[in-house]
Amino acid sequence: MTENEAKAAGSLIPKPEDTSCWVLTNGMAGYEAQAVGIAEALGLKPEMKRVAPPAPWSWLAPCGPAAPDAGIAPPWPDLLIASGRQSIPYARMIRRKSGGRTFTVVLQHPRVPPSRFDFVWAPAHDRLEAPNVLSTVVSPHRLTKARLAAEADAFAAAVAHLPHPRVAVLIGGTNSVYSLTEETAAQIATQLGAVADGGAGLMVTPSRRTGERQTHILKDTLKDKPAVVWDGTGANPYFGFLGLADAVIVTCDSVNMVGEAAFTGKPVHVIELEGGSPKFRRFLDAMYASGAARPFRGTLESWEYEPLNATDEIAEAIAVRFAAHIERQRSQAKKG
C-alpha cells in the first residue's frame, strides 16, 4: 500500500495491520485521550499500557530510570506513544532496549531533552523548541466529525424541547491554578440564566472538579430555565452536547475542553475563572488571537472561524517521520 492508498483507506500508516503500537501513560484520562486520538488518526489500534511506578521511581520521573514492570517487556512495539511525566522513563528505556527500532513519540513537554525521542508534541504555551518538536495551540483529542454526529444523534431526544440557539456549557472547576468558588459558581449561574432568558437553550455538563455545592448552585438557578444539566448518571453527554450546540460556553481551566470546543467550529465563549498562570494566559491569548474563542461577557455573540484540529496535523507529522524511520532501518539492514 502506498502512502496515498493508506490515506484513502483511513490510515496514515501503510500496512497498519502490520504495525504494532503501544499507548503508554499513567492511566490518567486526559493523557490517554490525547495519545489514543493520535493513534486512531494514524489508523492504528493501540495496545494500552498503564504504569504506576512506586517510590522512589515515581519521585525520580522523568529523569530517573524506569521501575521494573511486568507489563512493559519485549517484544517492543513498532511505534510508542507516551504521555505524562511517569511515562518518560519507560519511553527512554524502550527506545534504548529496542536498539532504536521502536519509533518513540512523546506527547507533552518531557522535561528532558527532546533529542532522547524520535518525535515530541508540546503545546505552544510550553515554548519548547527542537528539530523534532511540533507545537500547536490546541491539544490532540479523539473527536472526529463522525463521532460528534453520532454522539449528537444519541442525545438529540434529551434536548429536543430546548429552543435554539442551543448552547453547550462545559463547566470545569478548581485545579492547581484556577479556583471555582461557590460565589463564582453563583455568578456564572446568574449569567447563564440571563442567556436562557434571552431565548437560548442550555445543555450543561459539570465535571468531577466542579464541586458538589457548585453543581447544586447551577442546577438550582437553572431549574426553571430552558436548560438540561447533566446529573452525573448514565452516559456522559459531553460530546453529544458539543455536537448539538450552536455555540459553546466553557470555563478556562482546561486546555482540552477549550480545544475540543474549538473543534466544532461554533463560537466558543470562555469564562475566565479566578487565578491563572503565565502558561494558561499564553494559551487563552492564543485562542483569542486564532479567532476561535472570545472571553464570555454574559451574552452570546456570533462569529465564524476555521475549526481547530491539531490531531490530524500531529498525526501527519508523525506519519512522515515514521516512514523515514522505517526506510532508514531497511537501508541499514541491507548494508548489514
PDB file of N, CA and C in Angstrom, residues 319-329:
ATOM      1  N   ALA A 319       3.479  10.517  10.906  1.00  0.00           N
ATOM      2  CA  ALA A 319       3.495   9.557   9.802  1.00  0.00           C
ATOM      3  C   ALA A 319       4.671   9.792   8.868  1.00  0.00           C
ATOM      4  N   VAL A 320       4.969  11.043   8.572  1.00  0.00           N
ATOM      5  CA  VAL A 320       6.093  11.370   7.688  1.00  0.00           C
ATOM      6  C   VAL A 320       7.412  10.925   8.313  1.00  0.00           C
ATOM      7  N   ARG A 321       7.601  11.226   9.596  1.00  0.00           N
ATOM      8  CA  ARG A 321       8.845  10.858  10.272  1.00  0.00           C
ATOM      9  C   ARG A 321       8.941   9.347  10.485  1.00  0.00           C
ATOM     10  N   PHE A 322       7.813   8.716  10.750  1.00  0.00           N
ATOM     11  CA  PHE A 322       7.821   7.261  10.944  1.00  0.00           C
ATOM     12  C   PHE A 322       8.200   6.547   9.650  1.00  0.00           C
ATOM     13  N   ALA A 323       7.666   7.040   8.526  1.00  0.00           N
ATOM     14  CA  ALA A 323       8.014   6.445   7.230  1.00  0.00           C
ATOM     15  C   ALA A 323       9.510   6.580   6.952  1.00  0.00           C
ATOM     16  N   ALA A 324      10.077   7.748   7.274  1.00  0.00           N
ATOM     17  CA  ALA A 324      11.516   7.935   7.085  1.00  0.00           C
ATOM     18  C   ALA A 324      12.315   7.026   8.015  1.00  0.00           C
ATOM     19  N   HIS A 325      11.820   6.827   9.222  1.00  0.00           N
ATOM     20  CA  HIS A 325      12.458   5.943  10.196  1.00  0.00           C
ATOM     21  C   HIS A 325      12.495   4.505   9.679  1.00  0.00           C
ATOM     22  N   ILE A 326      11.382   4.039   9.127  1.00  0.00           N
ATOM     23  CA  ILE A 326      11.307   2.685   8.577  1.00  0.00           C
ATOM     24  C   ILE A 326      12.264   2.537   7.396  1.00  0.00           C
ATOM     25  N   GLU A 327      12.316   3.550   6.552  1.00  0.00           N
ATOM     26  CA  GLU A 327      13.203   3.499   5.384  1.00  0.00           C
ATOM     27  C   GLU A 327      14.667   3.425   5.816  1.00  0.00           C
ATOM     28  N   ARG A 328      15.028   4.176   6.844  1.00  0.00           N
ATOM     29  CA  ARG A 328      16.398   4.119   7.355  1.00  0.00           C
ATOM     30  C   ARG A 328      16.725   2.729   7.888  1.00  0.00           C
ATOM     31  N   GLN A 329      15.780   2.133   8.581  1.00  0.00           N
ATOM     32  CA  GLN A 329      16.004   0.787   9.108  1.00  0.00           C
ATOM     33  C   GLN A 329      16.220  -0.227   7.990  1.00  0.00           C
TER      34      GLN A 329
END
